CSV table of C-alpha atoms in Angstrom, one decimal:
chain,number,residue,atom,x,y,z
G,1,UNK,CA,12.0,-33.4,6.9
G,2,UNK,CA,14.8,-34.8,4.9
G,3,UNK,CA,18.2,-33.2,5.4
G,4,UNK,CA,21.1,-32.4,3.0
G,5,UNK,CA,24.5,-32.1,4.7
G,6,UNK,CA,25.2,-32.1,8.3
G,7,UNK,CA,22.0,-30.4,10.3
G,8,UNK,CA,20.8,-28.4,6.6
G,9,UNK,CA,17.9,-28.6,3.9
G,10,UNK,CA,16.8,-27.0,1.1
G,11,UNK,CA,13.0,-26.3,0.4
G,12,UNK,CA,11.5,-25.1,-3.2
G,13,UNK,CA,8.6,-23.6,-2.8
G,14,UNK,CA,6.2,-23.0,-5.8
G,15,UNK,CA,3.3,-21.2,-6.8
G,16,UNK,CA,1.9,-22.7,-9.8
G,17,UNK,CA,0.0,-20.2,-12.3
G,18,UNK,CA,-0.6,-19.8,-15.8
G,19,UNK,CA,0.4,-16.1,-16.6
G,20,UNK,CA,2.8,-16.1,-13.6
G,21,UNK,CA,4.6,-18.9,-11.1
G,22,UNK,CA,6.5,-18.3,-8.4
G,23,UNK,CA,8.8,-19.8,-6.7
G,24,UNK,CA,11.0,-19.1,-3.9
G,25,UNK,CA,14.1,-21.9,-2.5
G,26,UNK,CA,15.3,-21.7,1.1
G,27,UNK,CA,17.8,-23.3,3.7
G,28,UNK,CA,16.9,-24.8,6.5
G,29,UNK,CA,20.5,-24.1,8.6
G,30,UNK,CA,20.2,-25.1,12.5
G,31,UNK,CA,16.6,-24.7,12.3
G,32,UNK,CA,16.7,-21.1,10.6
G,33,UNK,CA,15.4,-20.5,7.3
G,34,UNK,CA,17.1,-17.7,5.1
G,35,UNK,CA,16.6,-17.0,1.2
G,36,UNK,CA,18.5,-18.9,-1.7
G,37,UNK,CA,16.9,-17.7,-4.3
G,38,UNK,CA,13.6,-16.2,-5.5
G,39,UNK,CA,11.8,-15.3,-8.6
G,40,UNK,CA,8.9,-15.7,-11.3
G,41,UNK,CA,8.3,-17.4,-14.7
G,42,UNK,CA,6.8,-14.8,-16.4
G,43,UNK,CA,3.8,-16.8,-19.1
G,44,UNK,CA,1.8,-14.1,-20.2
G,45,UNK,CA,3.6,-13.4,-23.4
G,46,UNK,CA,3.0,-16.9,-24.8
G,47,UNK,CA,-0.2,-17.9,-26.3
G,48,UNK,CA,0.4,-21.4,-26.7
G,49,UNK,CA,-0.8,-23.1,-23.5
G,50,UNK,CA,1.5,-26.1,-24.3
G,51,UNK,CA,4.5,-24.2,-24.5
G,52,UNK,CA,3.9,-22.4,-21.4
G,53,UNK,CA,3.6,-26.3,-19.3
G,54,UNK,CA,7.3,-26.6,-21.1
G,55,UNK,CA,8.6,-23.1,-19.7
G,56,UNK,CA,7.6,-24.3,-16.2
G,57,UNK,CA,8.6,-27.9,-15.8
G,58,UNK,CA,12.3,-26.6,-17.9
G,59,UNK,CA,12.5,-23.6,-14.8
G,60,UNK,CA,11.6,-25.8,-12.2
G,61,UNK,CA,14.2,-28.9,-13.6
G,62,UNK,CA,16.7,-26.1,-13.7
G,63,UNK,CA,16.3,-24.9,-10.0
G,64,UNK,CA,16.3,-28.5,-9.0
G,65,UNK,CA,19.6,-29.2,-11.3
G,66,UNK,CA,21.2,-26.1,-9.1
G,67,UNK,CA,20.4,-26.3,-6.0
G,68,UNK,CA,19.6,-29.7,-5.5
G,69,UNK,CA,16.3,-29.0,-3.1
G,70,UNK,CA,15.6,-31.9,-0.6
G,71,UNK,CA,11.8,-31.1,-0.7
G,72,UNK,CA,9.1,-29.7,-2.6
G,73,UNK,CA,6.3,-27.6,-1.4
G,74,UNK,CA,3.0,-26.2,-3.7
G,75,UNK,CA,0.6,-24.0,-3.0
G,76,UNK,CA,-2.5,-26.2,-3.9
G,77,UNK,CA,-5.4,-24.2,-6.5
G,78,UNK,CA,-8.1,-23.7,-4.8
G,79,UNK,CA,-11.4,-24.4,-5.9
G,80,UNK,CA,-13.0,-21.3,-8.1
G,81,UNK,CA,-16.5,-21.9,-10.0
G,82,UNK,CA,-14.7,-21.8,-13.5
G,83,UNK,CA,-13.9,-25.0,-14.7
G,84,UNK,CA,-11.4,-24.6,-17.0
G,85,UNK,CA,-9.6,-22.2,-14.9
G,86,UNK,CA,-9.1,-25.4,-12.2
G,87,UNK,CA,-8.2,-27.5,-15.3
G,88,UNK,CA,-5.2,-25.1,-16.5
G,89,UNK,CA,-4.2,-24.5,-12.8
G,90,UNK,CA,-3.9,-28.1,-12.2
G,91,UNK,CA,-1.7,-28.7,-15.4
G,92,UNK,CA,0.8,-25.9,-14.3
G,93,UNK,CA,0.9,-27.4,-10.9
G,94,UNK,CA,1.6,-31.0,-12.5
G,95,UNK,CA,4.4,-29.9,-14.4
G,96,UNK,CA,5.7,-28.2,-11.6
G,97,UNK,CA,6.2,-30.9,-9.6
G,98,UNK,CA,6.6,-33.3,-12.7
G,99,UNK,CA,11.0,-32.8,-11.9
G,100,UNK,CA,10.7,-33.4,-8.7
G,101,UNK,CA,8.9,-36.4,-9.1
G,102,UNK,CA,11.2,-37.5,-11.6
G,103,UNK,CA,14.0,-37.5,-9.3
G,104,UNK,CA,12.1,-38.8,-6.1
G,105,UNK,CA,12.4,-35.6,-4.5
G,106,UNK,CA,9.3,-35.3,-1.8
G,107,UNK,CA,6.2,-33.1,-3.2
G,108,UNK,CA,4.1,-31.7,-0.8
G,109,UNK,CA,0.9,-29.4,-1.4
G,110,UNK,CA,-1.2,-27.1,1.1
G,111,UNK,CA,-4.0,-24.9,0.4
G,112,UNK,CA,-4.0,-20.9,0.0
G,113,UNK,CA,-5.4,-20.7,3.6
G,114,UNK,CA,-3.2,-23.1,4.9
G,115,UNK,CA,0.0,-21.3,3.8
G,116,UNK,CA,-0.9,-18.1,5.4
G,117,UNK,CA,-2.4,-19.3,8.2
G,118,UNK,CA,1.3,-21.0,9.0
G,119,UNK,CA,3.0,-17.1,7.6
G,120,UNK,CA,1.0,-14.8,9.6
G,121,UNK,CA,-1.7,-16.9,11.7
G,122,UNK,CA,-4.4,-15.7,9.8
G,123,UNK,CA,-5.8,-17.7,7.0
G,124,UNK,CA,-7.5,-14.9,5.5
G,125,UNK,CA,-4.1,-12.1,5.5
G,126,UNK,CA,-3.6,-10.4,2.5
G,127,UNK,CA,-0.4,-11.0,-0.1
G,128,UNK,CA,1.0,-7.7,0.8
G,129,UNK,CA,0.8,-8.9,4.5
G,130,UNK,CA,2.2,-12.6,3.6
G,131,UNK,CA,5.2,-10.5,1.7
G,132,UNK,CA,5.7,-8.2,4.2
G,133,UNK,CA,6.3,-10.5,6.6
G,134,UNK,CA,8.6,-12.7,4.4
G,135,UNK,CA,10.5,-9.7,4.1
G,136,UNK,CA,11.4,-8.8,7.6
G,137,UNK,CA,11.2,-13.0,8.8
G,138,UNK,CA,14.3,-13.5,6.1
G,139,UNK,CA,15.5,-10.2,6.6
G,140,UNK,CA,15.8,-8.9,2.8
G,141,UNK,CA,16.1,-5.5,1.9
G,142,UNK,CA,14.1,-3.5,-0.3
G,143,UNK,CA,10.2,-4.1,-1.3
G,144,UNK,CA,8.6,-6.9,-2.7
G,145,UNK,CA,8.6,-6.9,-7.0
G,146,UNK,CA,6.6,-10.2,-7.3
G,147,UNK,CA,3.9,-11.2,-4.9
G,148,UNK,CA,4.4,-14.6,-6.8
G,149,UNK,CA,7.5,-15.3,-6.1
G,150,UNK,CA,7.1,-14.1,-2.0
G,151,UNK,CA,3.9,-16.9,-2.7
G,152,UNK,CA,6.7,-19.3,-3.4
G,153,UNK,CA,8.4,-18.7,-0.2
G,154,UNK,CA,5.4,-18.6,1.7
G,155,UNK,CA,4.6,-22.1,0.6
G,156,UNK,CA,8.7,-23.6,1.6
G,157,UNK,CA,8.0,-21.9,5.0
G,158,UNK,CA,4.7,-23.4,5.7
G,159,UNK,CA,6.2,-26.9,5.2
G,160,UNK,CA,9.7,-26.2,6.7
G,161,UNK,CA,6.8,-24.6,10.0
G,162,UNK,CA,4.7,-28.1,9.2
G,163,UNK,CA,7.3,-30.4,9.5
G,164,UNK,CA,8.7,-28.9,12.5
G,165,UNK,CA,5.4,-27.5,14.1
G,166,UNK,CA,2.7,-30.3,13.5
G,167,UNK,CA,0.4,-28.8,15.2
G,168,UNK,CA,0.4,-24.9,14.0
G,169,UNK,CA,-1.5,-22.3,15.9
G,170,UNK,CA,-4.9,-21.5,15.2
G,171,UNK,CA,-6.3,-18.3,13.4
G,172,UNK,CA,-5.5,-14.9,16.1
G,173,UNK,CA,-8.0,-12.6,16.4
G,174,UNK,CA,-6.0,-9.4,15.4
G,175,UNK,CA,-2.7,-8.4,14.4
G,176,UNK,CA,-2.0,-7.0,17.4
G,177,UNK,CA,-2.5,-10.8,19.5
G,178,UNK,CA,-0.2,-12.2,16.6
G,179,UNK,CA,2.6,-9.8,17.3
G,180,UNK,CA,2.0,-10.3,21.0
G,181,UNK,CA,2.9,-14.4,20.4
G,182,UNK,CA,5.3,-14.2,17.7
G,183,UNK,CA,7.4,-11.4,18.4
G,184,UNK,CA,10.8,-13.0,16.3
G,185,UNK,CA,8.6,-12.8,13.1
G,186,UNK,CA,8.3,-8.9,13.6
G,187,UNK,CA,10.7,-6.6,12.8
């Protein structure tokens, strides 16, 4: 992992969409995340498909411009039956990470499964669990507004638990055994 000042880095994570994308940015300080920023680009109002690409690569340029991210991580789509449902995703996710390609900022991308596998230790946990957890992990107050932007997050703290755990646990068998072996990520 690439590191900004002194022993710090700064992930944007990004969950590409087409009526919503999240992202979420974090620092890496001494080895423990905490929240920069979060949020959604809402796309539902616009029709144009064209325009919505611009919305996302202008947001994403303009959290890159402020906070200057050492790395980017995506949440990969995953593969559905419809077609030109994968062909929209992928656009959204390519001009997502079009900025920080432009500036040579590291892009990396992991599967749905992957991300909350690396969140919760199970690969099939729910977004309410995956935000849940965020939650109490970074230690904000209140309850989620946007699964999409907790998405976001989730995908900076897979790579920040990637890069620094190579070899990430496998799937628990209950909640209950997670909490048992991870006891800092409960509050």
């Amino acid at each position: 992992m690439k590191k900004a000042e002194g022993n710090e880095s700064i992930i944007l994570g990004i969950d590409p969409g087409t009526i919503i994308t999240g992202y979420g940015l974090i620092r890496i300080n001494n080895r423990k995340p905490e929240l920069l920023a979060m949020g959604i680009i809402k796309l539902h109002k616009f029709d144009n498909p064209y325009q919505k690409l611009g919305l996302i690569y202008k947001r994403i340029e303009s959290l890159i411009l402020e906070f200057s991210p050492d790395e980017v991580a995506l949440e990969a789509p995953f593969y559905g039956k419809n077609v030109q449902s994968m062909l929209k995703l992928g656009r959204a996710q390519g001009m997502a990470m079009a900025p920080a390609i432009n500036r040579g900022i590291p892009v990396f991308e992991y599967a749905p499964r992957r991300i909350k596998q690396a969140i919760t230790g199970n690969g099939n946990a729910s977004k309410e669990q995956i935000a849940k957890l965020i939650y109490n992990m970074l230690k904000i107050e209140g309850e989620p507004e946007s699964l999409d932007a907790t998405d976001g997050i989730a995908a900076a703290l897979c790579h920040y638990y990637q890069e620094n755990n190579p070899t990430l646990p496998k799937s628990y068998g209950s909640w209950k055994e997670f909490i048992r072996k991870n006891p800092g990520r409960i509050k």
